[in-house]
PDB file of C-alpha atoms and ligand atoms in Angstrom:
ATOM      1  CA  UNK M   1     -51.959  26.481 156.648  1.00 31.00           C
ATOM      2  CA  UNK M   2     -53.464  24.604 153.753  1.00 32.00           C
ATOM      3  CA  UNK M   3     -56.361  23.407 155.631  1.00 35.00           C
ATOM      4  CA  UNK M   4     -57.043  27.004 156.872  1.00 37.00           C
ATOM      5  CA  UNK M   5     -57.227  28.376 153.382  1.00 35.00           C
ATOM      6  CA  UNK M   6     -59.475  25.635 152.429  1.00 34.00           C
ATOM      7  CA  UNK M   7     -61.828  26.489 155.268  1.00 38.00           C
ATOM      8  CA  UNK M   8     -61.642  29.947 154.124  1.00 35.00           C
ATOM      9  CA  UNK M   9     -62.756  29.400 150.550  1.00 36.00           C
ATOM     10  CA  UNK M  10     -65.423  27.057 151.808  1.00 35.00           C
ATOM     11  CA  UNK M  11     -66.875  29.978 153.973  1.00 38.00           C
ATOM     12  CA  UNK M  12     -66.928  32.042 150.857  1.00 41.00           C
ATOM     13  CA  UNK M  13     -69.156  29.747 148.872  1.00 41.00           C
ATOM     14  CA  UNK M  14     -72.752  29.253 150.414  1.00 42.00           C
ATOM     15  CA  UNK M  15     -72.580  26.317 152.411  1.00 44.00           C
ATOM     16  CA  UNK M  16     -75.731  25.402 154.524  1.00 44.00           C
ATOM     17  CA  UNK M  17     -74.296  22.276 155.661  1.00 44.00           C
ATOM     18  CA  UNK M  18     -74.304  21.454 159.428  1.00 47.00           C
ATOM     19  CA  UNK M  19     -70.505  21.451 159.356  1.00 44.00           C
ATOM     20  CA  UNK M  20     -70.066  25.029 158.627  1.00 44.00           C
ATOM     21  CA  UNK M  21     -73.153  26.569 160.246  1.00 46.00           C
ATOM     22  CA  UNK M  22     -72.005  25.995 163.598  1.00 50.00           C
ATOM     23  CA  UNK M  23     -69.990  28.897 165.098  1.00 53.00           C
ATOM     24  CA  UNK M  24     -67.924  28.734 162.027  1.00 65.00           C
ATOM     25  CA  UNK M  25     -66.556  32.296 162.031  1.00 72.00           C
ATOM     26  CA  UNK M  26     -65.584  31.747 165.772  1.00 70.00           C
ATOM     27  CA  UNK M  27     -63.533  28.804 164.922  1.00 76.00           C
ATOM     28  CA  UNK M  28     -61.811  30.596 162.089  1.00 80.00           C
ATOM     29  CA  UNK M  29     -61.101  33.888 163.964  1.00 84.00           C
ATOM     30  CA  UNK M  30     -59.644  32.090 166.984  1.00 84.00           C
ATOM     31  CA  UNK M  31     -58.623  34.301 169.632  1.00 87.00           C
ATOM     32  CA  UNK M  32     -60.946  37.043 168.569  1.00 93.00           C
ATOM     33  CA  UNK M  33     -63.411  38.627 170.935  1.00 97.00           C
ATOM     34  CA  UNK M  34     -66.661  39.538 169.329  1.00 97.00           C
ATOM     35  CA  UNK M  35     -68.980  42.566 170.122  1.00 98.00           C
ATOM     36  CA  UNK M  36     -72.075  43.915 168.237  1.00 98.00           C
ATOM     37  CA  UNK M  37     -73.548  47.267 167.965  1.00 99.00           C
ATOM     38  CA  UNK M  38     -77.441  47.399 167.397  1.00 99.00           C
ATOM     39  CA  UNK M  39     -77.795  51.170 166.771  1.00 98.00           C
ATOM     40  CA  UNK M  40     -78.528  53.901 164.090  1.00 98.00           C
ATOM     41  CA  UNK M  41     -76.298  54.622 161.212  1.00 98.00           C
ATOM     42  CA  UNK M  42     -74.656  57.990 161.065  1.00 98.00           C
ATOM     43  CA  UNK M  43     -73.336  58.362 157.426  1.00 98.00           C
ATOM     44  CA  UNK M  44     -70.923  61.248 158.792  1.00 97.00           C
ATOM     45  CA  UNK M  45     -69.363  58.320 160.574  1.00 97.00           C
ATOM     46  CA  UNK M  46     -68.963  60.708 163.680  1.00 97.00           C
ATOM     47  CA  UNK M  47     -71.469  58.807 165.620  1.00 98.00           C
ATOM     48  CA  UNK M  48     -73.797  55.835 165.744  1.00 98.00           C
ATOM     49  CA  UNK M  49     -72.941  52.521 164.290  1.00 98.00           C
ATOM     50  CA  UNK M  50     -69.859  53.939 162.305  1.00 98.00           C
ATOM     51  CA  UNK M  51     -68.064  55.340 165.219  1.00 98.00           C
ATOM     52  CA  UNK M  52     -69.037  52.025 167.116  1.00 98.00           C
ATOM     53  CA  UNK M  53     -67.247  49.838 164.434  1.00 98.00           C
ATOM     54  CA  UNK M  54     -64.218  52.298 164.528  1.00 98.00           C
ATOM     55  CA  UNK M  55     -64.073  52.004 168.416  1.00 98.00           C
ATOM     56  CA  UNK M  56     -64.305  48.310 168.741  1.00 98.00           C
ATOM     57  CA  UNK M  57     -61.611  47.883 166.082  1.00 97.00           C
ATOM     58  CA  UNK M  58     -59.311  50.132 168.104  1.00 97.00           C
ATOM     59  CA  UNK M  59     -60.342  48.212 171.250  1.00 98.00           C
ATOM     60  CA  UNK M  60     -58.977  45.065 169.640  1.00 96.00           C
ATOM     61  CA  UNK M  61     -62.345  43.266 169.184  1.00 97.00           C
ATOM     62  CA  UNK M  62     -63.948  42.138 165.932  1.00 97.00           C
ATOM     63  CA  UNK M  63     -66.846  44.480 165.998  1.00 98.00           C
ATOM     64  CA  UNK M  64     -70.044  43.886 164.118  1.00 98.00           C
ATOM     65  CA  UNK M  65     -73.289  46.036 163.388  1.00 98.00           C
ATOM     66  CA  UNK M  66     -77.018  45.412 163.399  1.00 99.00           C
ATOM     67  CA  UNK M  67     -78.564  48.439 161.853  1.00 98.00           C
ATOM     68  CA  UNK M  68     -81.611  49.313 163.765  1.00 98.00           C
ATOM     69  CA  UNK M  69     -82.417  52.912 162.512  1.00 98.00           C
ATOM     70  CA  UNK M  70     -81.057  55.461 159.970  1.00 98.00           C
ATOM     71  CA  UNK M  71     -80.176  59.190 160.012  1.00 98.00           C
ATOM     72  CA  UNK M  72     -79.323  61.511 157.216  1.00 97.00           C
ATOM     73  CA  UNK M  73     -76.778  63.747 158.629  1.00 96.00           C
ATOM     74  CA  UNK M  74     -73.527  65.674 158.017  1.00 95.00           C
ATOM     75  CA  UNK M  75     -71.113  67.296 160.484  1.00 94.00           C
ATOM     76  CA  UNK M  76     -73.528  69.974 161.278  1.00 92.00           C
ATOM     77  CA  UNK M  77     -76.871  68.553 161.673  1.00 93.00           C
ATOM     78  CA  UNK M  78     -79.328  65.622 161.463  1.00 95.00           C
ATOM     79  CA  UNK M  79     -81.861  66.459 158.472  1.00 95.00           C
ATOM     80  CA  UNK M  80     -84.023  63.220 158.845  1.00 96.00           C
ATOM     81  CA  UNK M  81     -84.426  59.826 160.392  1.00 97.00           C
ATOM     82  CA  UNK M  82     -85.865  56.417 159.305  1.00 98.00           C
ATOM     83  CA  UNK M  83     -86.793  53.331 160.985  1.00 98.00           C
ATOM     84  CA  UNK M  84     -85.894  49.697 160.100  1.00 98.00           C
ATOM     85  CA  UNK M  85     -88.450  46.783 159.761  1.00 98.00           C
ATOM     86  CA  UNK M  86     -88.668  45.213 163.302  1.00 98.00           C
ATOM     87  CA  UNK M  87     -88.586  41.833 161.716  1.00 98.00           C
ATOM     88  CA  UNK M  88     -85.568  42.597 159.809  1.00 98.00           C
ATOM     89  CA  UNK M  89     -83.666  43.711 163.021  1.00 98.00           C
ATOM     90  CA  UNK M  90     -84.423  40.247 164.292  1.00 98.00           C
ATOM     91  CA  UNK M  91     -82.994  38.560 161.116  1.00 98.00           C
ATOM     92  CA  UNK M  92     -79.848  40.568 161.517  1.00 98.00           C
ATOM     93  CA  UNK M  93     -79.164  39.421 165.102  1.00 98.00           C
ATOM     94  CA  UNK M  94     -80.127  35.969 164.410  1.00 98.00           C
ATOM     95  CA  UNK M  95     -77.845  35.571 161.246  1.00 97.00           C
ATOM     96  CA  UNK M  96     -75.014  36.908 163.690  1.00 97.00           C
ATOM     97  CA  UNK M  97     -75.906  34.337 166.385  1.00 97.00           C
ATOM     98  CA  UNK M  98     -75.603  31.497 163.966  1.00 94.00           C
ATOM     99  CA  UNK M  99     -71.973  32.059 163.313  1.00 92.00           C
ATOM    100  CA  UNK M 100     -70.108  34.322 165.904  1.00 94.00           C
ATOM    101  CA  UNK M 101     -69.614  33.670 169.822  1.00 95.00           C
ATOM    102  CA  UNK M 102     -70.533  37.105 170.657  1.00 97.00           C
ATOM    103  CA  UNK M 103     -69.428  38.398 173.996  1.00 97.00           C
ATOM    104  CA  UNK M 104     -71.312  41.609 174.282  1.00 98.00           C
ATOM    105  CA  UNK M 105     -73.946  43.565 172.640  1.00 98.00           C
ATOM    106  CA  UNK M 106     -74.255  47.494 172.857  1.00 98.00           C
ATOM    107  CA  UNK M 107     -77.512  49.311 171.827  1.00 98.00           C
ATOM    108  CA  UNK M 108     -77.543  53.026 170.671  1.00 98.00           C
ATOM    109  CA  UNK M 109     -80.203  55.133 168.704  1.00 98.00           C
ATOM    110  CA  UNK M 110     -83.418  52.777 168.514  1.00 98.00           C
ATOM    111  CA  UNK M 111     -85.935  55.479 167.280  1.00 98.00           C
ATOM    112  CA  UNK M 112     -89.267  54.203 168.522  1.00 98.00           C
ATOM    113  CA  UNK M 113     -90.822  51.714 170.705  1.00 98.00           C
ATOM    114  CA  UNK M 114     -91.409  49.044 168.014  1.00 98.00           C
ATOM    115  CA  UNK M 115     -87.669  48.958 167.323  1.00 98.00           C
ATOM    116  CA  UNK M 116     -86.903  48.788 171.055  1.00 98.00           C
ATOM    117  CA  UNK M 117     -89.334  45.851 171.362  1.00 98.00           C
ATOM    118  CA  UNK M 118     -87.870  44.163 168.292  1.00 98.00           C
ATOM    119  CA  UNK M 119     -84.379  44.341 169.862  1.00 98.00           C
ATOM    120  CA  UNK M 120     -85.384  43.313 173.440  1.00 98.00           C
ATOM    121  CA  UNK M 121     -87.106  40.324 171.668  1.00 98.00           C
ATOM    122  CA  UNK M 122     -84.331  39.196 169.472  1.00 98.00           C
ATOM    123  CA  UNK M 123     -81.140  39.764 172.016  1.00 98.00           C
ATOM    124  CA  UNK M 124     -80.172  36.525 173.531  1.00 97.00           C
ATOM    125  CA  UNK M 125     -80.356  36.446 177.388  1.00 95.00           C
ATOM    126  CA  UNK M 126     -76.745  35.245 178.169  1.00 92.00           C
ATOM    127  CA  UNK M 127     -74.651  38.084 176.714  1.00 96.00           C
ATOM    128  CA  UNK M 128     -73.088  41.320 178.043  1.00 98.00           C
ATOM    129  CA  UNK M 129     -75.295  44.161 177.167  1.00 98.00           C
ATOM    130  CA  UNK M 130     -74.547  47.864 177.258  1.00 98.00           C
ATOM    131  CA  UNK M 131     -77.458  50.161 176.914  1.00 98.00           C
ATOM    132  CA  UNK M 132     -76.626  53.693 175.762  1.00 98.00           C
ATOM    133  CA  UNK M 133     -80.008  55.361 176.179  1.00 98.00           C
ATOM    134  CA  UNK M 134     -79.700  57.891 173.190  1.00 98.00           C
ATOM    135  CA  UNK M 135     -82.492  60.387 173.290  1.00 97.00           C
ATOM    136  CA  UNK M 136     -81.329  63.348 171.227  1.00 95.00           C
ATOM    137  CA  UNK M 137     -78.724  64.286 168.758  1.00 91.00           C
ATOM    138  CA  UNK M 138     -76.606  66.811 170.367  1.00 74.00           C
ATOM    139  CA  UNK M 139     -79.480  68.257 172.399  1.00 64.00           C
ATOM    140  CA  UNK M 140     -81.528  69.028 169.359  1.00 82.00           C
ATOM    141  CA  UNK M 141     -82.848  66.254 167.111  1.00 93.00           C
ATOM    142  CA  UNK M 142     -84.992  63.538 168.644  1.00 96.00           C
ATOM    143  CA  UNK M 143     -83.641  60.043 167.896  1.00 97.00           C
ATOM    144  CA  UNK M 144     -86.182  58.194 170.326  1.00 97.00           C
ATOM    145  CA  UNK M 145     -89.779  58.995 170.533  1.00 97.00           C
ATOM    146  CA  UNK M 146     -91.658  59.258 173.768  1.00 97.00           C
ATOM    147  CA  UNK M 147     -93.050  55.688 173.365  1.00 98.00           C
ATOM    148  CA  UNK M 148     -89.319  54.564 172.724  1.00 98.00           C
ATOM    149  CA  UNK M 149     -88.392  55.892 176.079  1.00 98.00           C
ATOM    150  CA  UNK M 150     -91.015  54.094 178.072  1.00 98.00           C
ATOM    151  CA  UNK M 151     -90.271  50.863 176.142  1.00 98.00           C
ATOM    152  CA  UNK M 152     -86.628  51.261 176.840  1.00 98.00           C
ATOM    153  CA  UNK M 153     -87.426  51.509 180.577  1.00 98.00           C
ATOM    154  CA  UNK M 154     -89.581  48.680 180.698  1.00 98.00           C
ATOM    155  CA  UNK M 155     -87.806  46.046 178.330  1.00 98.00           C
ATOM    156  CA  UNK M 156     -84.206  46.940 177.739  1.00 98.00           C
ATOM    157  CA  UNK M 157     -82.640  48.763 180.637  1.00 98.00           C
ATOM    158  CA  UNK M 158     -83.562  46.211 183.046  1.00 98.00           C
ATOM    159  CA  UNK M 159     -81.527  43.640 181.417  1.00 98.00           C
ATOM    160  CA  UNK M 160     -78.400  45.876 180.931  1.00 98.00           C
ATOM    161  CA  UNK M 161     -74.970  44.799 182.350  1.00 98.00           C
ATOM    162  CA  UNK M 162     -74.685  48.432 182.275  1.00 98.00           C
ATOM    163  CA  UNK M 163     -76.617  51.323 181.176  1.00 98.00           C
ATOM    164  CA  UNK M 164     -74.827  54.766 180.331  1.00 98.00           C
ATOM    165  CA  UNK M 165     -76.986  57.893 180.274  1.00 98.00           C
ATOM    166  CA  UNK M 166     -75.518  61.278 180.044  1.00 96.00           C
ATOM    167  CA  UNK M 167     -76.969  63.872 182.619  1.00 95.00           C
ATOM    168  CA  UNK M 168     -79.895  64.940 180.460  1.00 95.00           C
ATOM    169  CA  UNK M 169     -80.806  61.275 179.608  1.00 97.00           C
ATOM    170  CA  UNK M 170     -80.702  60.193 183.280  1.00 98.00           C
ATOM    171  CA  UNK M 171     -82.948  63.195 184.073  1.00 97.00           C
ATOM    172  CA  UNK M 172     -85.583  62.499 181.524  1.00 97.00           C
ATOM    173  CA  UNK M 173     -85.630  58.872 182.137  1.00 98.00           C
ATOM    174  CA  UNK M 174     -85.500  58.821 186.020  1.00 98.00           C
ATOM    175  CA  UNK M 175     -87.524  62.138 186.500  1.00 97.00           C
ATOM    176  CA  UNK M 176     -84.870  63.015 189.047  1.00 98.00           C
ATOM    177  CA  UNK M 177     -83.745  66.669 188.875  1.00 97.00           C
ATOM    178  CA  UNK M 178     -79.908  66.285 188.934  1.00 96.00           C
ATOM    179  CA  UNK M 179     -78.319  69.272 190.216  1.00 94.00           C
ATOM    180  CA  UNK M 180     -75.373  67.967 192.364  1.00 94.00           C
ATOM    181  CA  UNK M 181     -73.319  64.978 193.189  1.00 93.00           C
ATOM    182  CA  UNK M 182     -76.067  63.534 195.688  1.00 95.00           C
ATOM    183  CA  UNK M 183     -79.006  63.785 193.081  1.00 96.00           C
ATOM    184  CA  UNK M 184     -76.596  62.163 190.581  1.00 96.00           C
ATOM    185  CA  UNK M 185     -76.018  59.327 192.932  1.00 96.00           C
ATOM    186  CA  UNK M 186     -79.747  59.050 193.636  1.00 97.00           C
ATOM    187  CA  UNK M 187     -80.378  58.773 189.928  1.00 98.00           C
ATOM    188  CA  UNK M 188     -77.698  55.858 189.659  1.00 98.00           C
ATOM    189  CA  UNK M 189     -79.784  53.979 192.085  1.00 98.00           C
ATOM    190  CA  UNK M 190     -82.932  54.522 190.216  1.00 98.00           C
ATOM    191  CA  UNK M 191     -81.346  52.817 187.258  1.00 98.00           C
ATOM    192  CA  UNK M 192     -80.186  49.830 189.572  1.00 98.00           C
ATOM    193  CA  UNK M 193     -83.556  49.602 191.158  1.00 98.00           C
ATOM    194  CA  UNK M 194     -85.028  49.291 187.544  1.00 98.00           C
ATOM    195  CA  UNK M 195     -82.860  46.050 187.355  1.00 98.00           C
ATOM    196  CA  UNK M 196     -79.646  47.279 185.554  1.00 98.00           C
ATOM    197  CA  UNK M 197     -76.797  45.463 186.998  1.00 98.00           C
ATOM    198  CA  UNK M 198     -74.764  48.586 186.869  1.00 98.00           C
ATOM    199  CA  UNK M 199     -74.867  52.298 185.684  1.00 98.00           C
ATOM    200  CA  UNK M 200     -72.642  55.057 184.626  1.00 98.00           C
ATOM    201  CA  UNK M 201     -74.057  58.451 184.598  1.00 98.00           C
ATOM    202  CA  UNK M 202     -71.753  60.511 182.450  1.00 96.00           C
ATOM    203  CA  UNK M 203     -70.740  63.943 183.979  1.00 92.00           C
ATOM    204  CA  UNK M 204     -69.925  65.698 180.622  1.00 85.00           C
ATOM    205  CA  UNK M 205     -72.980  67.958 180.788  1.00 77.00           C
ATOM    206  CA  UNK M 206     -72.493  68.737 184.301  1.00 82.00           C
ATOM    207  CA  UNK M 207     -71.963  72.236 185.742  1.00 81.00           C
ATOM    208  CA  UNK M 208     -70.567  70.501 188.990  1.00 83.00           C
ATOM    209  CA  UNK M 209     -67.515  68.023 189.116  1.00 82.00           C
ATOM    210  CA  UNK M 210     -67.346  68.230 185.280  1.00 83.00           C
ATOM    211  CA  UNK M 211     -66.039  65.224 183.269  1.00 86.00           C
ATOM    212  CA  UNK M 212     -66.555  62.976 186.439  1.00 93.00           C
ATOM    213  CA  UNK M 213     -68.811  59.859 185.900  1.00 96.00           C
ATOM    214  CA  UNK M 214     -70.561  58.158 188.561  1.00 97.00           C
ATOM    215  CA  UNK M 215     -70.311  54.336 188.266  1.00 98.00           C
ATOM    216  CA  UNK M 216     -72.709  52.119 190.676  1.00 98.00           C
ATOM    217  CA  UNK M 217     -73.342  48.586 190.906  1.00 98.00           C
ATOM    218  CA  UNK M 218     -74.440  46.481 194.109  1.00 97.00           C
ATOM    219  CA  UNK M 219     -71.102  46.817 195.505  1.00 97.00           C
ATOM    220  CA  UNK M 220     -71.233  50.480 195.745  1.00 97.00           C
ATOM    221  CA  UNK M 221     -70.276  53.744 193.898  1.00 97.00           C
ATOM    222  CA  UNK M 222     -66.888  54.841 192.267  1.00 96.00           C
ATOM    223  CA  UNK M 223     -66.137  57.993 190.523  1.00 96.00           C
ATOM    224  CA  UNK M 224     -64.394  57.961 187.068  1.00 96.00           C
ATOM    225  CA  UNK M 225     -62.480  60.951 186.528  1.00 94.00           C
ATOM    226  CA  UNK M 226     -61.652  62.546 183.204  1.00 91.00           C
ATOM    227  CA  UNK M 227     -59.798  65.415 181.853  1.00 92.00           C
ATOM    228  CA  UNK M 228     -61.765  68.788 181.089  1.00 92.00           C
ATOM    229  CA  UNK M 229     -61.050  69.862 177.588  1.00 91.00           C
ATOM    230  CA  UNK M 230     -62.237  73.161 176.188  1.00 88.00           C
ATOM    231  CA  UNK M 231     -64.795  71.753 173.697  1.00 88.00           C
ATOM    232  CA  UNK M 232     -68.493  71.824 173.889  1.00 80.00           C
ATOM    233  CA  UNK M 233     -70.460  68.663 172.868  1.00 83.00           C
ATOM    234  CA  UNK M 234     -67.998  66.300 171.165  1.00 93.00           C
ATOM    235  CA  UNK M 235     -70.190  64.429 168.465  1.00 95.00           C
ATOM    236  CA  UNK M 236     -70.225  60.455 169.114  1.00 97.00           C
ATOM    237  CA  UNK M 237     -68.744  60.665 172.611  1.00 96.00           C
ATOM    238  CA  UNK M 238     -71.553  58.675 174.297  1.00 97.00           C
ATOM    239  CA  UNK M 239     -71.465  55.998 171.288  1.00 98.00           C
ATOM    240  CA  UNK M 240     -67.711  55.772 171.722  1.00 98.00           C
ATOM    241  CA  UNK M 241     -67.773  55.202 175.412  1.00 98.00           C
ATOM    242  CA  UNK M 242     -70.552  52.627 175.206  1.00 98.00           C
ATOM    243  CA  UNK M 243     -68.671  50.646 172.301  1.00 98.00           C
ATOM    244  CA  UNK M 244     -65.434  50.884 174.291  1.00 98.00           C
ATOM    245  CA  UNK M 245     -67.042  49.334 177.384  1.00 98.00           C
ATOM    246  CA  UNK M 246     -68.672  46.576 175.091  1.00 98.00           C
ATOM    247  CA  UNK M 247     -65.347  45.787 173.739  1.00 98.00           C
ATOM    248  CA  UNK M 248     -63.692  45.517 176.985  1.00 98.00           C
ATOM    249  CA  UNK M 249     -66.634  43.209 178.451  1.00 98.00           C
ATOM    250  CA  UNK M 250     -66.249  41.083 175.119  1.00 98.00           C
ATOM    251  CA  UNK M 251     -62.559  40.932 176.081  1.00 97.00           C
ATOM    252  CA  UNK M 252     -63.388  39.577 179.494  1.00 97.00           C
ATOM    253  CA  UNK M 253     -63.091  42.512 181.657  1.00 98.00           C
ATOM    254  CA  UNK M 254     -65.425  42.712 184.870  1.00 98.00           C
ATOM    255  CA  UNK M 255     -67.819  45.482 183.974  1.00 98.00           C
ATOM    256  CA  UNK M 256     -66.283  48.251 186.485  1.00 98.00           C
ATOM    257  CA  UNK M 257     -62.803  47.547 184.912  1.00 98.00           C
ATOM    258  CA  UNK M 258     -64.367  47.688 181.409  1.00 98.00           C
ATOM    259  CA  UNK M 259     -65.857  51.160 182.247  1.00 98.00           C
ATOM    260  CA  UNK M 260     -62.603  52.724 183.743  1.00 97.00           C
ATOM    261  CA  UNK M 261     -60.700  51.273 180.572  1.00 98.00           C
ATOM    262  CA  UNK M 262     -63.516  52.867 178.340  1.00 98.00           C
ATOM    263  CA  UNK M 263     -63.165  56.242 180.113  1.00 97.00           C
ATOM    264  CA  UNK M 264     -59.411  56.469 179.453  1.00 97.00           C
ATOM    265  CA  UNK M 265     -59.908  55.342 175.743  1.00 97.00           C
ATOM    266  CA  UNK M 266     -62.641  58.088 175.245  1.00 97.00           C
ATOM    267  CA  UNK M 267     -60.328  60.623 177.061  1.00 95.00           C
ATOM    268  CA  UNK M 268     -57.879  60.272 174.385  1.00 94.00           C
ATOM    269  CA  UNK M 269     -60.384  60.188 171.398  1.00 95.00           C
ATOM    270  CA  UNK M 270     -61.619  63.675 172.843  1.00 94.00           C
ATOM    271  CA  UNK M 271     -58.096  64.800 173.305  1.00 93.00           C
ATOM    272  CA  UNK M 272     -57.507  64.031 169.403  1.00 92.00           C
ATOM    273  CA  UNK M 273     -61.056  65.116 168.557  1.00 94.00           C
ATOM    274  CA  UNK M 274     -61.517  65.834 164.844  1.00 92.00           C
ATOM    275  CA  UNK M 275     -62.793  69.538 163.814  1.00 92.00           C
ATOM    276  CA  UNK M 276     -64.870  68.176 160.701  1.00 90.00           C
ATOM    277  CA  UNK M 277     -66.978  71.386 160.302  1.00 93.00           C
ATOM    278  CA  UNK M 278     -66.008  74.670 161.665  1.00 93.00           C
ATOM    279  CA  UNK M 279     -66.567  74.533 165.462  1.00 91.00           C
ATOM    280  CA  UNK M 280     -67.807  70.944 165.249  1.00 93.00           C
ATOM    281  CA  UNK M 281     -65.836  68.381 166.817  1.00 94.00           C
ATOM    282  CA  UNK M 282     -66.174  64.614 166.706  1.00 95.00           C
ATOM    283  CA  UNK M 283     -64.481  61.618 168.352  1.00 95.00           C
ATOM    284  CA  UNK M 284     -61.324  60.265 167.099  1.00 95.00           C
ATOM    285  CA  UNK M 285     -61.332  56.491 168.097  1.00 96.00           C
ATOM    286  CA  UNK M 286     -58.406  56.026 165.851  1.00 93.00           C
ATOM    287  CA  UNK M 287     -56.195  58.303 167.947  1.00 92.00           C
ATOM    288  CA  UNK M 288     -53.609  55.618 168.221  1.00 89.00           C
ATOM    289  CA  UNK M 289     -52.932  55.295 164.665  1.00 82.00           C
ATOM    290  CA  UNK M 290     -53.911  58.518 163.098  1.00 65.00           C
ATOM    291  CA  UNK M 291     -52.293  61.180 165.058  1.00 62.00           C
ATOM    292  CA  UNK M 292     -51.477  63.290 162.005  1.00 63.00           C
ATOM    293  CA  UNK M 293     -55.167  64.568 162.286  1.00 67.00           C
ATOM    294  CA  UNK M 294     -57.069  65.765 165.097  1.00 68.00           C
ATOM    295  CA  UNK M 295     -56.617  68.343 167.681  1.00 64.00           C
ATOM    296  CA  UNK M 296     -53.927  67.847 170.419  1.00 65.00           C
ATOM    297  CA  UNK M 297     -54.528  69.578 173.934  1.00 72.00           C
TER     298      UNK M 297
HETATM  299  O1  LIG W 301     -74.648  60.682 169.817  1.00 57.89           O
HETATM  300  C1  LIG W 301     -75.738  60.063 169.823  1.00 57.89           C
HETATM  301  C2  LIG W 301     -76.157  59.568 168.393  1.00 57.89           C
HETATM  302  C3  LIG W 301     -76.301  58.027 168.218  1.00 57.89           C
HETATM  303  N1  LIG W 301     -76.656  57.544 167.168  1.00 57.89           N
HETATM  304  C4  LIG W 301     -76.611  58.228 165.867  1.00 57.89           C
HETATM  305  C5  LIG W 301     -76.459  59.570 165.950  1.00 57.89           C
HETATM  306  C6  LIG W 301     -76.275  60.299 167.111  1.00 57.89           C
HETATM  307  C7  LIG W 301     -76.172  61.707 167.404  1.00 57.89           C
HETATM  308  O2  LIG W 301     -76.030  62.302 166.323  1.00 57.89           O
HETATM  309  O3  LIG W 301     -76.662  60.188 164.871  1.00 57.89           O
HETATM  310  C8  LIG W 301     -77.150  57.584 164.796  1.00 57.89           C
END
């Protein structure tokens, strides 16, 4: 006990000695799993880094954040976005790598090609990697420009443990017109052919087989079924899903199991969705604790 307290106080004073620079947080936070979101900030905390962190905490991992882009937004809309110096993104990742035995990274909004390149260059090779190819905020405001889309396809998706496009994102990136179950599977194979180890194409926007996702890897395809709730877009659902997958990978689940655990977590976060502006619902990753708010179906 005394030793532990001493270690903590030493961590709180700047100490660059070899003794305290090697995976020190990993040693102190024994038994924790570590996951990192590399994404954009949403000040309303419905999506982006903020919902990622809430999700990771709820899934039982030590979540951390690398700020890769910024948005100004409230419960209704995004009003503007800004980028982060590519070099500074690398510095944030390098700082975490010095201290934490990170099991899985998750990427979200990356704004442009420069940012995607900086992230690809800075991420270590030997970690779980969930790529959420965020293109638009609720089908309106562009969160990744066209150059960024190309860079994502070239330098990040091929490295993914799993890539998690929704239907519109899968259509734009693959160029495949997804209109039914067969074309959804074809698109899933397009991501595998690109080099991603697995893919989940989310069926939330589908007018066929609604709320059913397609998971595919080299062993084949499985369907992940969810409940259909009477809500249009729930803000932050993609971020929450990808973060829940990253958390379960960090906890040691095989990717396919991580995806089905995440699907069930997200299903509850939608069931308890929060109406934070009239008619605007956002995810409630705290559904296990905060059932006093949120909508019950
Ligand atoms: O849901 C996609 C998304 C991701 N990241 C940030 C966002 C949004 C949607 O608004 O704002 C920062």
